[in-house]
mmCIF file of C-alpha atoms in Angstrom:
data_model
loop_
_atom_site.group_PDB
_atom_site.id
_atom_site.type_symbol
_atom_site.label_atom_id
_atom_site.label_comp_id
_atom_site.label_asym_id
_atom_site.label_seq_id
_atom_site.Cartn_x
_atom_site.Cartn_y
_atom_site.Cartn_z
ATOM 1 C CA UNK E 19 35.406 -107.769 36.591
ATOM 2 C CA UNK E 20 32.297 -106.641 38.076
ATOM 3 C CA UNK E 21 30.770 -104.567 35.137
ATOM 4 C CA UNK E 22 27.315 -104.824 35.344
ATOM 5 C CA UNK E 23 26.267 -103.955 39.147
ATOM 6 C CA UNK E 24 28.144 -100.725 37.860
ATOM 7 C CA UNK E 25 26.123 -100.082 34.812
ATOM 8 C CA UNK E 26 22.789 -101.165 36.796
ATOM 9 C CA UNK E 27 23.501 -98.251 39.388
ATOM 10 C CA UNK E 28 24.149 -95.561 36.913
ATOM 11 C CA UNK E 29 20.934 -96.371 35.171
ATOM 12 C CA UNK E 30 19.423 -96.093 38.233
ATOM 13 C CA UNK E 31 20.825 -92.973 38.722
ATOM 14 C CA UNK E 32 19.677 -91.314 35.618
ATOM 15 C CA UNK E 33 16.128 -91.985 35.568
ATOM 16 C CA UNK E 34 15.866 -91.242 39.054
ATOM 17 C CA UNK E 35 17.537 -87.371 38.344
ATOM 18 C CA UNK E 36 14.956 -87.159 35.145
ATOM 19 C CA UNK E 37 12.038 -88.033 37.541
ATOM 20 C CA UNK E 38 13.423 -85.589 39.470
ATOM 21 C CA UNK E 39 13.734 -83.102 37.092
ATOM 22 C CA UNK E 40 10.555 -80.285 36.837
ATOM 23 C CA UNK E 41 9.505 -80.374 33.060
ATOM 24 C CA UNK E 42 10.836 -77.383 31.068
ATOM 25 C CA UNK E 43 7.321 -75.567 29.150
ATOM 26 C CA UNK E 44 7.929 -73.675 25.916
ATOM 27 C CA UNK E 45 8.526 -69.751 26.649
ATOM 28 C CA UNK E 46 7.210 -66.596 24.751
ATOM 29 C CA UNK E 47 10.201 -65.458 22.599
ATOM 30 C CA UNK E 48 8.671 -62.213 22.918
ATOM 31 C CA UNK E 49 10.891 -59.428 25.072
ATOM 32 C CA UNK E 50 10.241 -58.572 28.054
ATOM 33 C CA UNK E 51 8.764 -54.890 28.813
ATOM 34 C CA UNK E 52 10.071 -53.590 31.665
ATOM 35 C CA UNK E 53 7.706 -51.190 33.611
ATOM 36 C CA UNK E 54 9.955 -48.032 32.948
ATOM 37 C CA UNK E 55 9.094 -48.560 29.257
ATOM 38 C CA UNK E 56 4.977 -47.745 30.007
ATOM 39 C CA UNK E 57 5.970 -43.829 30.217
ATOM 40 C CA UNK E 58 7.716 -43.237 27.165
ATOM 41 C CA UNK E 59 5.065 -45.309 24.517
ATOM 42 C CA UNK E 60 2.596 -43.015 26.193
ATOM 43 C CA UNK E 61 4.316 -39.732 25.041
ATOM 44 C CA UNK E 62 5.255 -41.043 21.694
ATOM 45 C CA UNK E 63 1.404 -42.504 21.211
ATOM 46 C CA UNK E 64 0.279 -38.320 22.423
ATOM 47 C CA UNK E 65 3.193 -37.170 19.973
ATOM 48 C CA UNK E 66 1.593 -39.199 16.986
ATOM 49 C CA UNK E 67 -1.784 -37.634 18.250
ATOM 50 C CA UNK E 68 -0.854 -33.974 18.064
ATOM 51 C CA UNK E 69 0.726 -34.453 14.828
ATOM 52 C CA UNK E 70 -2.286 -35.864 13.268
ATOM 53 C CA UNK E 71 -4.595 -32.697 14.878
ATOM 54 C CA UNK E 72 -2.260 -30.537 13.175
ATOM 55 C CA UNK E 73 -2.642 -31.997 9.748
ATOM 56 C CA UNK E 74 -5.872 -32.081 10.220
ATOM 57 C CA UNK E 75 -6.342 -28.952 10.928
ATOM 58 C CA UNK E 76 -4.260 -27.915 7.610
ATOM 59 C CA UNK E 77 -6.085 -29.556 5.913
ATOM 60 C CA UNK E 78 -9.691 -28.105 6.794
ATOM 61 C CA UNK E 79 -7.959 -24.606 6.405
ATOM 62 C CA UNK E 80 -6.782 -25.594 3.186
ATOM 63 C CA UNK E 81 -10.318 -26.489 2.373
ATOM 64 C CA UNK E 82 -11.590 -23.671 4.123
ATOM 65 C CA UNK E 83 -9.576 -21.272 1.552
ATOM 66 C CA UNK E 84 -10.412 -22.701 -1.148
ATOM 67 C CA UNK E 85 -14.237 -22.837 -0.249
ATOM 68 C CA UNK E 86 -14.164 -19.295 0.041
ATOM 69 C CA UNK E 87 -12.202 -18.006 -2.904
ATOM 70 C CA UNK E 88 -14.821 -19.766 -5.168
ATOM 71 C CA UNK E 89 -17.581 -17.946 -3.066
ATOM 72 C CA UNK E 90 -15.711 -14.334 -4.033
ATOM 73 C CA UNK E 91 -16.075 -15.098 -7.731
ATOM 74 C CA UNK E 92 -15.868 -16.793 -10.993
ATOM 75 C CA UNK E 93 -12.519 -16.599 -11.245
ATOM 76 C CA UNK E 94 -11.237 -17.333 -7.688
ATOM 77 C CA UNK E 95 -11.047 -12.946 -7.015
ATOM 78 C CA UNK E 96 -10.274 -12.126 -3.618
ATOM 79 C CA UNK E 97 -11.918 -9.435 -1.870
ATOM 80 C CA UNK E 98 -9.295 -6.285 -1.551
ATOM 81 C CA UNK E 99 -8.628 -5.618 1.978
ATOM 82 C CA UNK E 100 -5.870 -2.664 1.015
ATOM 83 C CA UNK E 101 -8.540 -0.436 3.010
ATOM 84 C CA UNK E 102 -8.014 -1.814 6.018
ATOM 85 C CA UNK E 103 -4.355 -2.525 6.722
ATOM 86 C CA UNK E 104 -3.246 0.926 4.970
ATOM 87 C CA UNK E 105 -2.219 3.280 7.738
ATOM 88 C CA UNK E 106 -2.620 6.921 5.289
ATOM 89 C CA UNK E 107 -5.674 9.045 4.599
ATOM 90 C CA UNK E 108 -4.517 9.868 0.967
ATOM 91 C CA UNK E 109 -4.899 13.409 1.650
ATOM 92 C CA UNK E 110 -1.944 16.332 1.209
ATOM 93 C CA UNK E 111 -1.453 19.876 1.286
ATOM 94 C CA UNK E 112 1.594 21.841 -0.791
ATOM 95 C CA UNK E 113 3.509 25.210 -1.425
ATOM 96 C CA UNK E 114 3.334 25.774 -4.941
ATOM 97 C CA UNK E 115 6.442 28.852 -6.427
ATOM 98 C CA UNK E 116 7.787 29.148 -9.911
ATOM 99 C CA UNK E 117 7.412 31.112 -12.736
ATOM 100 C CA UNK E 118 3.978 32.631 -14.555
ATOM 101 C CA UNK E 119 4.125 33.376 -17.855
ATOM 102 C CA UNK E 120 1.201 35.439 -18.459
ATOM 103 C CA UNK E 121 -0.508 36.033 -21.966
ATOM 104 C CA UNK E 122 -0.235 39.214 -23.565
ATOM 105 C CA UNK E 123 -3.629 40.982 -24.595
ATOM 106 C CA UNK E 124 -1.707 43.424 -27.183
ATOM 107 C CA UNK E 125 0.105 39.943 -28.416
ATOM 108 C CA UNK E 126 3.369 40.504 -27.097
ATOM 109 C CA UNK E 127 5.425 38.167 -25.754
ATOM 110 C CA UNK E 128 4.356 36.352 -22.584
ATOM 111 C CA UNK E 129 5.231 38.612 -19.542
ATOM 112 C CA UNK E 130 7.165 36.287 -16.602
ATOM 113 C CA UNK E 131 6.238 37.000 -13.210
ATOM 114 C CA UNK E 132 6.468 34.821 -9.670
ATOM 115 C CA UNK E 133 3.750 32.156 -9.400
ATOM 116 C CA UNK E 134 2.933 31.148 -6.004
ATOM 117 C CA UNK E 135 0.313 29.007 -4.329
ATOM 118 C CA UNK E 136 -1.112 26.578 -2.451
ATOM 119 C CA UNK E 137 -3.374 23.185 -3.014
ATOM 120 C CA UNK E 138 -4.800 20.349 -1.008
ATOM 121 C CA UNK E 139 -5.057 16.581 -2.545
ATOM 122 C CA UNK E 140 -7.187 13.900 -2.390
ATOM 123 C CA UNK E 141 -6.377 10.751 -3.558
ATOM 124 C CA UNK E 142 -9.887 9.829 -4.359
ATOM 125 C CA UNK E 143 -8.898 6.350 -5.963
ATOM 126 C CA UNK E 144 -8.971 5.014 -2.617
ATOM 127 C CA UNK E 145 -13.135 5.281 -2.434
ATOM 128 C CA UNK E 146 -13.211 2.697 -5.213
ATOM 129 C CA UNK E 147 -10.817 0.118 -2.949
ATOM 130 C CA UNK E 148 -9.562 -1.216 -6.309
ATOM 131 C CA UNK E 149 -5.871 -1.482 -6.031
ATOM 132 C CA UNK E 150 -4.660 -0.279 -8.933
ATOM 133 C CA UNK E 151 -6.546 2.965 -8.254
ATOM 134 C CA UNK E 152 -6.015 3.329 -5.020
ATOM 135 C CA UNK E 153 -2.873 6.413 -5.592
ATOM 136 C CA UNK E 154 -3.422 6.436 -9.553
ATOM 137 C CA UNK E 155 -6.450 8.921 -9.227
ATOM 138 C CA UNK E 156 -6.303 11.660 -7.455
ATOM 139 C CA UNK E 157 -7.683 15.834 -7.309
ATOM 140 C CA UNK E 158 -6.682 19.366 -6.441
ATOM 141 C CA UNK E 159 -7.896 22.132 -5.100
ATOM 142 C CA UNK E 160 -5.701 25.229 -5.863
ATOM 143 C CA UNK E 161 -5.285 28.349 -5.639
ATOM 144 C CA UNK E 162 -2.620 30.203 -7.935
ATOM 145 C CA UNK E 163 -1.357 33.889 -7.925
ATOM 146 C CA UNK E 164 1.183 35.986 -9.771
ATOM 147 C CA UNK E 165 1.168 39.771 -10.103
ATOM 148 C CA UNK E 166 3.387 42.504 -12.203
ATOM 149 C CA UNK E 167 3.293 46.073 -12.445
ATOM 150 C CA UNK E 168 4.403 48.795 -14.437
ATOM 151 C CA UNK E 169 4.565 52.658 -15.874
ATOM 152 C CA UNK E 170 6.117 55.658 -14.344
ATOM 153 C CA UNK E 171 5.931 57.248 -11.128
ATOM 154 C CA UNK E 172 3.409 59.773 -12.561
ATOM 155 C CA UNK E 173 1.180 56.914 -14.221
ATOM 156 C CA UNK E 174 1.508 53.122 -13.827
ATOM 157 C CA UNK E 175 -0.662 50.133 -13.666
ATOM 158 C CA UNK E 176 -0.753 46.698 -11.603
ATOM 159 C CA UNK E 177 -2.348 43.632 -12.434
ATOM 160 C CA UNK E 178 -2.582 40.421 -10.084
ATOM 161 C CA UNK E 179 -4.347 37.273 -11.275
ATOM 162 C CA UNK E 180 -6.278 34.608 -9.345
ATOM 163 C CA UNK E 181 -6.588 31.023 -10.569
ATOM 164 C CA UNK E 182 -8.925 29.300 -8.330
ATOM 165 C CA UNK E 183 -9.226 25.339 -9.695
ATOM 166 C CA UNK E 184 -10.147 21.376 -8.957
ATOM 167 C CA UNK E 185 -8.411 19.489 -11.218
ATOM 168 C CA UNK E 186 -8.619 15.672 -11.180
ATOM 169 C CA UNK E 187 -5.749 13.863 -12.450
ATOM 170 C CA UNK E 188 -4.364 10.112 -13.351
ATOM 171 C CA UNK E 189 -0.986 9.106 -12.453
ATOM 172 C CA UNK E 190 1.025 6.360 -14.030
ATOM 173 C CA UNK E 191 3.468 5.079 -11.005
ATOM 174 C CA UNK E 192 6.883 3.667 -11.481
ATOM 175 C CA UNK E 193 6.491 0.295 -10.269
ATOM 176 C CA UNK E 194 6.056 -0.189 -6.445
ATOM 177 C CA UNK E 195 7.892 3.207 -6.136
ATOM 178 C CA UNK E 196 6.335 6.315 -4.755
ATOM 179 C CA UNK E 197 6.848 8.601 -7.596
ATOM 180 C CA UNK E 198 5.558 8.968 -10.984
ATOM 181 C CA UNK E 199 3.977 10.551 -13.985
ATOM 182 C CA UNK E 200 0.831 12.386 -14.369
ATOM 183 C CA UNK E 201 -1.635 14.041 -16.602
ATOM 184 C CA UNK E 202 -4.457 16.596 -15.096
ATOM 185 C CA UNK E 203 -7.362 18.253 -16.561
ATOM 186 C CA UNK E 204 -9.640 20.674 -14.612
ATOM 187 C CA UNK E 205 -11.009 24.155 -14.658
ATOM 188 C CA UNK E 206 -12.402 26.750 -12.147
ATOM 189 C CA UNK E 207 -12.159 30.835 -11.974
ATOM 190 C CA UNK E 208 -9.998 32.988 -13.103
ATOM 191 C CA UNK E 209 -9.796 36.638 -11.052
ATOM 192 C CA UNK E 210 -8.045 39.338 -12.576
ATOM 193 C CA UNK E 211 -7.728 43.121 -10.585
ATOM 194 C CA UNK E 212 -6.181 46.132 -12.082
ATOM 195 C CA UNK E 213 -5.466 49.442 -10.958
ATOM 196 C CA UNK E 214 -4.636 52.489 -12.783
ATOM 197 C CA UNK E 215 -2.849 54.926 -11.156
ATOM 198 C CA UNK E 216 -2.778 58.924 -12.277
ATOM 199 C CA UNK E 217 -0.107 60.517 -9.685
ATOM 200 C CA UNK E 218 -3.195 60.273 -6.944
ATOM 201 C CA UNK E 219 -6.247 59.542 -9.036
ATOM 202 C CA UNK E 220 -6.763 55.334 -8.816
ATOM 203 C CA UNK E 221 -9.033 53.464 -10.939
ATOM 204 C CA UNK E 222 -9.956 50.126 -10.113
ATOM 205 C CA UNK E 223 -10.890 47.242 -12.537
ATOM 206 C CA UNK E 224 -12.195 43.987 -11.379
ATOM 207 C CA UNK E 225 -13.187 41.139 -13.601
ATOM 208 C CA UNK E 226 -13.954 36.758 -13.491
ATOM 209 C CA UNK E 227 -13.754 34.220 -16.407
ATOM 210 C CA UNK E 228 -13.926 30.811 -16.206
ATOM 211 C CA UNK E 229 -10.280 28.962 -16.878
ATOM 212 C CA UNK E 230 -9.642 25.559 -18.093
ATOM 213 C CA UNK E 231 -6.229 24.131 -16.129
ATOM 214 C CA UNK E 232 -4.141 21.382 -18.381
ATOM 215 C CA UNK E 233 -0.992 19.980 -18.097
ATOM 216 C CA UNK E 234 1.639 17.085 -17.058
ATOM 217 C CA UNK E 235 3.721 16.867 -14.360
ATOM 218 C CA UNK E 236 6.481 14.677 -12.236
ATOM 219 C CA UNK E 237 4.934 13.437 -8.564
ATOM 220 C CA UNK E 238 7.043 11.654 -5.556
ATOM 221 C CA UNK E 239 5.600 10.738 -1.887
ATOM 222 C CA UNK E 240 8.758 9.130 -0.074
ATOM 223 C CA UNK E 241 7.661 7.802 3.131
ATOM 224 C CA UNK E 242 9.368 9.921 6.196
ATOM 225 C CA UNK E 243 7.300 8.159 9.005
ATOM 226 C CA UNK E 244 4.601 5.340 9.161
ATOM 227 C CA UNK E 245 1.869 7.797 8.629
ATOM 228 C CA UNK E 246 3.332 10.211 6.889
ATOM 229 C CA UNK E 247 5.344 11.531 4.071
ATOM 230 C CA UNK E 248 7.215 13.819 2.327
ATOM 231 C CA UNK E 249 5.130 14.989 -1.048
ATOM 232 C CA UNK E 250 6.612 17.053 -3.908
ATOM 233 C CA UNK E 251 6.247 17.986 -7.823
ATOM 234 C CA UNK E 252 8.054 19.034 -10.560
ATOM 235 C CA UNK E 253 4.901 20.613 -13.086
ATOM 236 C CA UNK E 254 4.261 22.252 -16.396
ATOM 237 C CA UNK E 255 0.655 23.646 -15.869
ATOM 238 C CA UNK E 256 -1.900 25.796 -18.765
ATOM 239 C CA UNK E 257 -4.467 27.930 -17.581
ATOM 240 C CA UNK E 258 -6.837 29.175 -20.378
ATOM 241 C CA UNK E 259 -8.960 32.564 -19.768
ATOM 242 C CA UNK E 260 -10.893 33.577 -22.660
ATOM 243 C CA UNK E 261 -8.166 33.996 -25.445
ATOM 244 C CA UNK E 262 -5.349 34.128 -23.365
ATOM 245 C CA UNK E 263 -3.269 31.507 -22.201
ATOM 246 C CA UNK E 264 -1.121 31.536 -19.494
ATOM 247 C CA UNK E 265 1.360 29.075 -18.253
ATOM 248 C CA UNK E 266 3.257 27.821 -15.283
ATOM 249 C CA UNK E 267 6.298 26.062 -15.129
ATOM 250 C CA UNK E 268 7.738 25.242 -11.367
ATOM 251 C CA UNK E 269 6.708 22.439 -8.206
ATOM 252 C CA UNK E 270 5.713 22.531 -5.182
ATOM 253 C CA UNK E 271 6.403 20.647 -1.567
ATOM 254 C CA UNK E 272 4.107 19.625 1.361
ATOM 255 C CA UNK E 273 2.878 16.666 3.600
ATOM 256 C CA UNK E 274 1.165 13.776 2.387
ATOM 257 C CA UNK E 275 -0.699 11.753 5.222
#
């Protein structure tokens, strides 16, 4: 057999196909970016951007807060701004009615007549812009009246009385609620007219004393609008004129705005 021409050609014919051959070079194992992928790394790298400003700018607010409750005070105290973002006045005017129990000069029993009135507040706590004085202190200015008569048709007398008063008082609220309880001292004049009457003949007697108002009393404000609201109290009120002492017992509604 004719073996080796055979083997001499096919070893000619394998280092003539690996001359042939163009050398293979080591590649980058790294993947391949595609141009579509240029887009979308730039909107996650301006992503990771504006989610750093905004930490950073929490955190120089944070800083910022902090800086200036130590500037208020010792103790961290922020300044009240209840002033500002409280849309009332703190100011209200009421109907006062009940009854008058007026002090008897010969030292009978009290005579009970109708009380009736009128008074204007002002929540003066406000002026202090301390919170919890803002509606705990507040004044009036009132006026009170009552009247009685009495005799015959031949002789008879009338009497009407006058309280005119400012009367600061303190209220202690009931929680975050409108309403409340309150004491109030004050004092102001006291006007007293009389008239005699002999079947035509009328004599007229006039006289002031100073009077010293006391008492306690219930107080509500429920809101009816933004500005304004609905203002009412239930009262047990002393006025003291010289020796006598009279006292009223009744409330009164209005407008607080």
């Amino acid at each position: 057999m004719r073996t080796a021409p055979v083997k001499t050609w096919l070893t000619r014919c394998l280092v003539g196909g690996l001359l042939a051959a163009s050398p293979a070079l080591a590649q980058d194992d790294a993947p391949y970016e595609y141009p579509d992928d240029e887009p979308a790394r730039d909107e996650q790298r301006e992503a990771d951007d504006d989610a750093y400003e905004r930490r950073r700018r929490q955190v120089d607010e944070t800083d910022d807060f902090r800086r200036v409750s130590e500037e208020e005070g010792e103790e961290g105290d922020f300044k009240s701004l209840a002033n500002m973002d409280d849309p009332n006045y703190g100011f209200a005017v009421e109907l006062i009615g009940g009854a008058l129990m007026l002090d008897s000069s010969e030292g009978n029993f009290a005579k009970t007549v109708a009380g009736m009135g009128v008074r204007a507040t002002w929540e003066y706590g406000r002026t202090f812009n301390l919170e919890p004085l803002r509606e705990n202190l507040w004044a009036d200015l009132r006026w009170t009246y009552g009247s009685y008569s009495d005799g015959t048709d031949f002789i008879n007398t009338s009497t009407g009385v006058h309280y005119f008063t400012i009367a600061p008082a303190y209220e202690l609220k009931l929680g975050k609620s409108p309403f409340g309880f309150y004491g109030q001292l004050g004092g102001g004049l006291g006007y007293q007219t009389s008239s005699l009457m002999i079947d035509a003949d009328e004599t007229k007697v006039n006289g002031m004393k100073p009077v010293f108002q006391y008492g306690v009393g219930f107080r509500g404000r429920p809101r009816l609008t933004n500005k304004m609201s609905l203002s009412f109290r239930v009262e047990f009120m002393g006025f003291r004129r010289g020796y006598l002492n009279d006292m009223f017992l009744g409330g009164s509604l209005g407008a607080a705005f």
